[in-house]
JSON list of C-alpha atoms in Angstrom, two decimals:
[
{"chain": "A", "resi": 1, "resn": "MET", "atom": "CA", "xyz": [-1.43, -11.80, 12.96]},
{"chain": "A", "resi": 2, "resn": "GLN", "atom": "CA", "xyz": [-3.14, -8.45, 13.32]},
{"chain": "A", "resi": 3, "resn": "ILE", "atom": "CA", "xyz": [-4.29, -7.17, 9.91]},
{"chain": "A", "resi": 4, "resn": "GLU", "atom": "CA", "xyz": [-5.34, -3.57, 9.24]},
{"chain": "A", "resi": 5, "resn": "VAL", "atom": "CA", "xyz": [-6.51, -2.60, 5.76]},
{"chain": "A", "resi": 6, "resn": "GLN", "atom": "CA", "xyz": [-7.87, 0.77, 4.73]},
{"chain": "A", "resi": 7, "resn": "ILE", "atom": "CA", "xyz": [-8.88, 2.62, 1.58]},
{"chain": "A", "resi": 8, "resn": "THR", "atom": "CA", "xyz": [-8.82, 6.40, 1.86]},
{"chain": "A", "resi": 9, "resn": "HIS", "atom": "CA", "xyz": [-9.27, 9.56, -0.19]},
{"chain": "A", "resi": 10, "resn": "ASN", "atom": "CA", "xyz": [-6.92, 11.40, 2.17]},
{"chain": "A", "resi": 11, "resn": "ALA", "atom": "CA", "xyz": [-3.17, 11.86, 1.93]},
{"chain": "A", "resi": 12, "resn": "ILE", "atom": "CA", "xyz": [-1.22, 9.00, 3.50]},
{"chain": "A", "resi": 13, "resn": "ALA", "atom": "CA", "xyz": [1.03, 9.98, 6.40]},
{"chain": "A", "resi": 14, "resn": "PRO", "atom": "CA", "xyz": [3.22, 6.99, 7.28]},
{"chain": "A", "resi": 15, "resn": "ALA", "atom": "CA", "xyz": [4.30, 6.83, 10.90]},
{"chain": "A", "resi": 16, "resn": "THR", "atom": "CA", "xyz": [6.35, 4.29, 12.78]},
{"chain": "A", "resi": 17, "resn": "ASP", "atom": "CA", "xyz": [5.81, 3.98, 16.50]},
{"chain": "A", "resi": 18, "resn": "CYS", "atom": "CA", "xyz": [7.69, 0.98, 17.86]},
{"chain": "A", "resi": 19, "resn": "LYS", "atom": "CA", "xyz": [6.96, 1.59, 21.53]},
{"chain": "A", "resi": 20, "resn": "GLY", "atom": "CA", "xyz": [5.46, -1.47, 23.16]},
{"chain": "A", "resi": 21, "resn": "GLN", "atom": "CA", "xyz": [6.35, -3.71, 20.20]},
{"chain": "A", "resi": 22, "resn": "THR", "atom": "CA", "xyz": [8.99, -5.77, 21.98]},
{"chain": "A", "resi": 23, "resn": "ALA", "atom": "CA", "xyz": [8.22, -9.01, 20.09]},
{"chain": "A", "resi": 24, "resn": "SER", "atom": "CA", "xyz": [8.90, -7.39, 16.71]},
{"chain": "A", "resi": 25, "resn": "GLY", "atom": "CA", "xyz": [12.59, -7.28, 15.83]},
{"chain": "A", "resi": 26, "resn": "ALA", "atom": "CA", "xyz": [11.79, -6.00, 12.34]},
{"chain": "A", "resi": 27, "resn": "VAL", "atom": "CA", "xyz": [9.50, -3.26, 11.06]},
{"chain": "A", "resi": 28, "resn": "VAL", "atom": "CA", "xyz": [9.43, -3.03, 7.27]},
{"chain": "A", "resi": 29, "resn": "GLU", "atom": "CA", "xyz": [7.67, -0.12, 5.56]},
{"chain": "A", "resi": 30, "resn": "PHE", "atom": "CA", "xyz": [6.95, 0.45, 1.88]},
{"chain": "A", "resi": 31, "resn": "THR", "atom": "CA", "xyz": [5.51, 3.62, 0.39]},
{"chain": "A", "resi": 32, "resn": "GLY", "atom": "CA", "xyz": [4.47, 3.52, -3.26]},
{"chain": "A", "resi": 33, "resn": "VAL", "atom": "CA", "xyz": [4.69, 6.98, -4.81]},
{"chain": "A", "resi": 34, "resn": "VAL", "atom": "CA", "xyz": [3.16, 8.19, -8.09]},
{"chain": "A", "resi": 35, "resn": "ARG", "atom": "CA", "xyz": [5.94, 8.83, -10.63]},
{"chain": "A", "resi": 36, "resn": "ASP", "atom": "CA", "xyz": [5.83, 11.74, -13.07]},
{"chain": "A", "resi": 37, "resn": "MET", "atom": "CA", "xyz": [6.57, 9.44, -16.03]},
{"chain": "A", "resi": 38, "resn": "GLU", "atom": "CA", "xyz": [4.72, 6.34, -17.17]},
{"chain": "A", "resi": 39, "resn": "ASP", "atom": "CA", "xyz": [5.40, 4.44, -20.38]},
{"chain": "A", "resi": 40, "resn": "GLY", "atom": "CA", "xyz": [7.74, 7.25, -21.48]},
{"chain": "A", "resi": 41, "resn": "ARG", "atom": "CA", "xyz": [5.05, 9.92, -21.12]},
{"chain": "A", "resi": 42, "resn": "ARG", "atom": "CA", "xyz": [4.93, 12.70, -18.55]},
{"chain": "A", "resi": 43, "resn": "ILE", "atom": "CA", "xyz": [1.91, 12.50, -16.29]},
{"chain": "A", "resi": 44, "resn": "ALA", "atom": "CA", "xyz": [0.51, 14.89, -13.72]},
{"chain": "A", "resi": 45, "resn": "ALA", "atom": "CA", "xyz": [-1.28, 12.29, -11.62]},
{"chain": "A", "resi": 46, "resn": "LEU", "atom": "CA", "xyz": [-2.92, 8.90, -11.47]},
{"chain": "A", "resi": 47, "resn": "GLU", "atom": "CA", "xyz": [-6.56, 8.41, -10.62]},
{"chain": "A", "resi": 48, "resn": "TYR", "atom": "CA", "xyz": [-7.34, 5.29, -8.61]},
{"chain": "A", "resi": 49, "resn": "GLU", "atom": "CA", "xyz": [-10.78, 3.84, -8.05]},
{"chain": "A", "resi": 50, "resn": "ALA", "atom": "CA", "xyz": [-11.80, 0.73, -6.16]},
{"chain": "A", "resi": 51, "resn": "TYR", "atom": "CA", "xyz": [-14.66, -1.64, -5.58]},
{"chain": "A", "resi": 52, "resn": "GLU", "atom": "CA", "xyz": [-14.08, -0.84, -1.93]},
{"chain": "A", "resi": 53, "resn": "SER", "atom": "CA", "xyz": [-15.79, -3.66, -0.03]},
{"chain": "A", "resi": 54, "resn": "MET", "atom": "CA", "xyz": [-14.34, -6.32, -2.32]},
{"chain": "A", "resi": 55, "resn": "ALA", "atom": "CA", "xyz": [-10.88, -4.70, -2.35]},
{"chain": "A", "resi": 56, "resn": "LEU", "atom": "CA", "xyz": [-10.75, -4.63, 1.46]},
{"chain": "A", "resi": 57, "resn": "SER", "atom": "CA", "xyz": [-11.92, -8.24, 1.66]},
{"chain": "A", "resi": 58, "resn": "GLU", "atom": "CA", "xyz": [-9.44, -9.42, -0.97]},
{"chain": "A", "resi": 59, "resn": "MET", "atom": "CA", "xyz": [-6.52, -7.55, 0.59]},
{"chain": "A", "resi": 60, "resn": "ARG", "atom": "CA", "xyz": [-7.33, -9.15, 3.95]},
{"chain": "A", "resi": 61, "resn": "ARG", "atom": "CA", "xyz": [-7.58, -12.63, 2.36]},
{"chain": "A", "resi": 62, "resn": "LEU", "atom": "CA", "xyz": [-4.25, -12.23, 0.56]},
{"chain": "A", "resi": 63, "resn": "LEU", "atom": "CA", "xyz": [-2.53, -10.99, 3.72]},
{"chain": "A", "resi": 64, "resn": "GLU", "atom": "CA", "xyz": [-3.91, -13.93, 5.74]},
{"chain": "A", "resi": 65, "resn": "GLU", "atom": "CA", "xyz": [-2.64, -16.32, 3.07]},
{"chain": "A", "resi": 66, "resn": "LEU", "atom": "CA", "xyz": [0.80, -14.67, 2.93]},
{"chain": "A", "resi": 67, "resn": "GLY", "atom": "CA", "xyz": [0.93, -14.63, 6.73]},
{"chain": "A", "resi": 68, "resn": "ARG", "atom": "CA", "xyz": [1.02, -18.43, 6.76]},
{"chain": "A", "resi": 69, "resn": "GLN", "atom": "CA", "xyz": [4.22, -18.34, 4.70]},
{"chain": "A", "resi": 70, "resn": "TYR", "atom": "CA", "xyz": [5.68, -15.20, 6.29]},
{"chain": "A", "resi": 71, "resn": "PRO", "atom": "CA", "xyz": [4.47, -15.06, 9.91]},
{"chain": "A", "resi": 72, "resn": "CYS", "atom": "CA", "xyz": [4.23, -11.47, 11.10]},
{"chain": "A", "resi": 73, "resn": "HIS", "atom": "CA", "xyz": [2.77, -9.85, 14.19]},
{"chain": "A", "resi": 74, "resn": "LEU", "atom": "CA", "xyz": [1.07, -7.02, 12.34]},
{"chain": "A", "resi": 75, "resn": "VAL", "atom": "CA", "xyz": [0.53, -5.84, 8.80]},
{"chain": "A", "resi": 76, "resn": "ARG", "atom": "CA", "xyz": [-1.03, -2.51, 7.89]},
{"chain": "A", "resi": 77, "resn": "VAL", "atom": "CA", "xyz": [-2.05, -1.51, 4.35]},
{"chain": "A", "resi": 78, "resn": "ILE", "atom": "CA", "xyz": [-3.42, 1.91, 3.40]},
{"chain": "A", "resi": 79, "resn": "HIS", "atom": "CA", "xyz": [-4.35, 2.39, -0.26]},
{"chain": "A", "resi": 80, "resn": "ARG", "atom": "CA", "xyz": [-5.40, 5.78, -1.50]},
{"chain": "A", "resi": 81, "resn": "VAL", "atom": "CA", "xyz": [-8.08, 6.35, -4.16]},
{"chain": "A", "resi": 82, "resn": "GLY", "atom": "CA", "xyz": [-9.03, 9.43, -6.15]},
{"chain": "A", "resi": 83, "resn": "VAL", "atom": "CA", "xyz": [-6.62, 11.74, -7.96]},
{"chain": "A", "resi": 84, "resn": "ILE", "atom": "CA", "xyz": [-3.08, 11.33, -6.65]},
{"chain": "A", "resi": 85, "resn": "ARG", "atom": "CA", "xyz": [-0.49, 13.76, -7.98]},
{"chain": "A", "resi": 86, "resn": "ALA", "atom": "CA", "xyz": [3.03, 12.79, -8.99]},
{"chain": "A", "resi": 87, "resn": "GLY", "atom": "CA", "xyz": [5.19, 12.69, -5.87]},
{"chain": "A", "resi": 88, "resn": "GLU", "atom": "CA", "xyz": [2.33, 11.72, -3.55]},
{"chain": "A", "resi": 89, "resn": "ALA", "atom": "CA", "xyz": [1.90, 8.34, -1.85]},
{"chain": "A", "resi": 90, "resn": "ALA", "atom": "CA", "xyz": [-0.62, 5.93, -3.34]},
{"chain": "A", "resi": 91, "resn": "ILE", "atom": "CA", "xyz": [0.00, 3.01, -0.96]},
{"chain": "A", "resi": 92, "resn": "TYR", "atom": "CA", "xyz": [1.65, 2.41, 2.40]},
{"chain": "A", "resi": 93, "resn": "ILE", "atom": "CA", "xyz": [2.45, -1.02, 3.80]},
{"chain": "A", "resi": 94, "resn": "GLN", "atom": "CA", "xyz": [3.95, -1.82, 7.18]},
{"chain": "A", "resi": 95, "resn": "ALA", "atom": "CA", "xyz": [4.84, -5.32, 8.42]},
{"chain": "A", "resi": 96, "resn": "ARG", "atom": "CA", "xyz": [6.15, -6.19, 11.88]},
{"chain": "A", "resi": 97, "resn": "ALA", "atom": "CA", "xyz": [7.75, -9.55, 12.53]},
{"chain": "A", "resi": 98, "resn": "THR", "atom": "CA", "xyz": [10.23, -11.28, 14.79]},
{"chain": "A", "resi": 99, "resn": "HIS", "atom": "CA", "xyz": [12.80, -11.32, 11.98]},
{"chain": "A", "resi": 100, "resn": "ARG", "atom": "CA", "xyz": [13.32, -9.21, 8.84]},
{"chain": "A", "resi": 101, "resn": "GLN", "atom": "CA", "xyz": [12.94, -12.11, 6.38]},
{"chain": "A", "resi": 102, "resn": "GLU", "atom": "CA", "xyz": [9.28, -12.57, 7.28]},
{"chain": "A", "resi": 103, "resn": "ALA", "atom": "CA", "xyz": [8.47, -8.85, 7.18]},
{"chain": "A", "resi": 104, "resn": "PHE", "atom": "CA", "xyz": [10.23, -8.30, 3.84]},
{"chain": "A", "resi": 105, "resn": "GLY", "atom": "CA", "xyz": [8.70, -11.49, 2.41]},
{"chain": "A", "resi": 106, "resn": "LEU", "atom": "CA", "xyz": [5.16, -10.48, 3.32]},
{"chain": "A", "resi": 107, "resn": "VAL", "atom": "CA", "xyz": [5.50, -6.95, 1.92]},
{"chain": "A", "resi": 108, "resn": "THR", "atom": "CA", "xyz": [7.11, -8.16, -1.32]},
{"chain": "A", "resi": 109, "resn": "GLY", "atom": "CA", "xyz": [4.64, -11.02, -1.73]},
{"chain": "A", "resi": 110, "resn": "PHE", "atom": "CA", "xyz": [1.68, -8.69, -1.21]},
{"chain": "A", "resi": 111, "resn": "LEU", "atom": "CA", "xyz": [2.94, -6.20, -3.78]},
{"chain": "A", "resi": 112, "resn": "ASP", "atom": "CA", "xyz": [3.38, -9.05, -6.27]},
{"chain": "A", "resi": 113, "resn": "VAL", "atom": "CA", "xyz": [-0.31, -10.08, -6.04]},
{"chain": "A", "resi": 114, "resn": "LEU", "atom": "CA", "xyz": [-1.97, -6.72, -5.34]},
{"chain": "A", "resi": 115, "resn": "LYS", "atom": "CA", "xyz": [-2.32, -5.48, -8.93]},
{"chain": "A", "resi": 116, "resn": "LYS", "atom": "CA", "xyz": [-3.66, -8.73, -10.34]},
{"chain": "A", "resi": 117, "resn": "ASP", "atom": "CA", "xyz": [-6.00, -9.83, -7.53]},
{"chain": "A", "resi": 118, "resn": "VAL", "atom": "CA", "xyz": [-7.41, -6.70, -5.88]},
{"chain": "A", "resi": 119, "resn": "PRO", "atom": "CA", "xyz": [-10.15, -4.64, -7.63]},
{"chain": "A", "resi": 120, "resn": "ILE", "atom": "CA", "xyz": [-8.33, -1.31, -7.58]},
{"chain": "A", "resi": 121, "resn": "TRP", "atom": "CA", "xyz": [-7.81, 0.36, -10.96]},
{"chain": "A", "resi": 122, "resn": "LYS", "atom": "CA", "xyz": [-5.76, 3.32, -12.10]},
{"chain": "A", "resi": 123, "resn": "ARG", "atom": "CA", "xyz": [-5.71, 5.62, -15.09]},
{"chain": "A", "resi": 124, "resn": "ARG", "atom": "CA", "xyz": [-3.26, 8.31, -16.09]},
{"chain": "A", "resi": 125, "resn": "ALA", "atom": "CA", "xyz": [-3.85, 12.04, -16.03]},
{"chain": "A", "resi": 126, "resn": "LEU", "atom": "CA", "xyz": [-1.55, 13.20, -18.84]},
{"chain": "A", "resi": 127, "resn": "GLU", "atom": "CA", "xyz": [-2.46, 16.86, -18.82]},
{"chain": "A", "resi": 128, "resn": "GLU", "atom": "CA", "xyz": [-1.36, 19.24, -16.12]},
{"chain": "A", "resi": 129, "resn": "LEU", "atom": "CA", "xyz": [-3.75, 19.61, -13.22]},
{"chain": "A", "resi": 130, "resn": "PRO", "atom": "CA", "xyz": [-4.58, 22.98, -11.66]},
{"chain": "A", "resi": 131, "resn": "VAL", "atom": "CA", "xyz": [-2.22, 24.05, -8.90]},
{"chain": "A", "resi": 132, "resn": "LYS", "atom": "CA", "xyz": [-3.52, 23.29, -5.42]},
{"chain": "A", "resi": 133, "resn": "SER", "atom": "CA", "xyz": [-4.18, 26.35, -3.28]}
]
């Protein structure tokens, strides 16, 4: 299984290009977006920070482990750090597999373990942030 993991400060621009992927009958994509409410309180953004080298290593390890249960051809994870405004993507996951069950299983399984096992932390920005120019 090809594994691509990335941590970025830049906006995430998901893109699906299925050309040349004739072995993959399923391409599953998940985009996690920052909500404007958390715990009943309005927020302007979340700020994510990571222990980057360990986070990348742990994401790769978890994906390899999940790949034994849910065999996929490719999995791509992009996690954003820094201040991420409500409505913007914080994480993008793509899995390609022969069948949809494996692709959905890997994406769901990864999301289930990501928050507890990967050293990426978030905190709320409750006050309004300046408007971007």
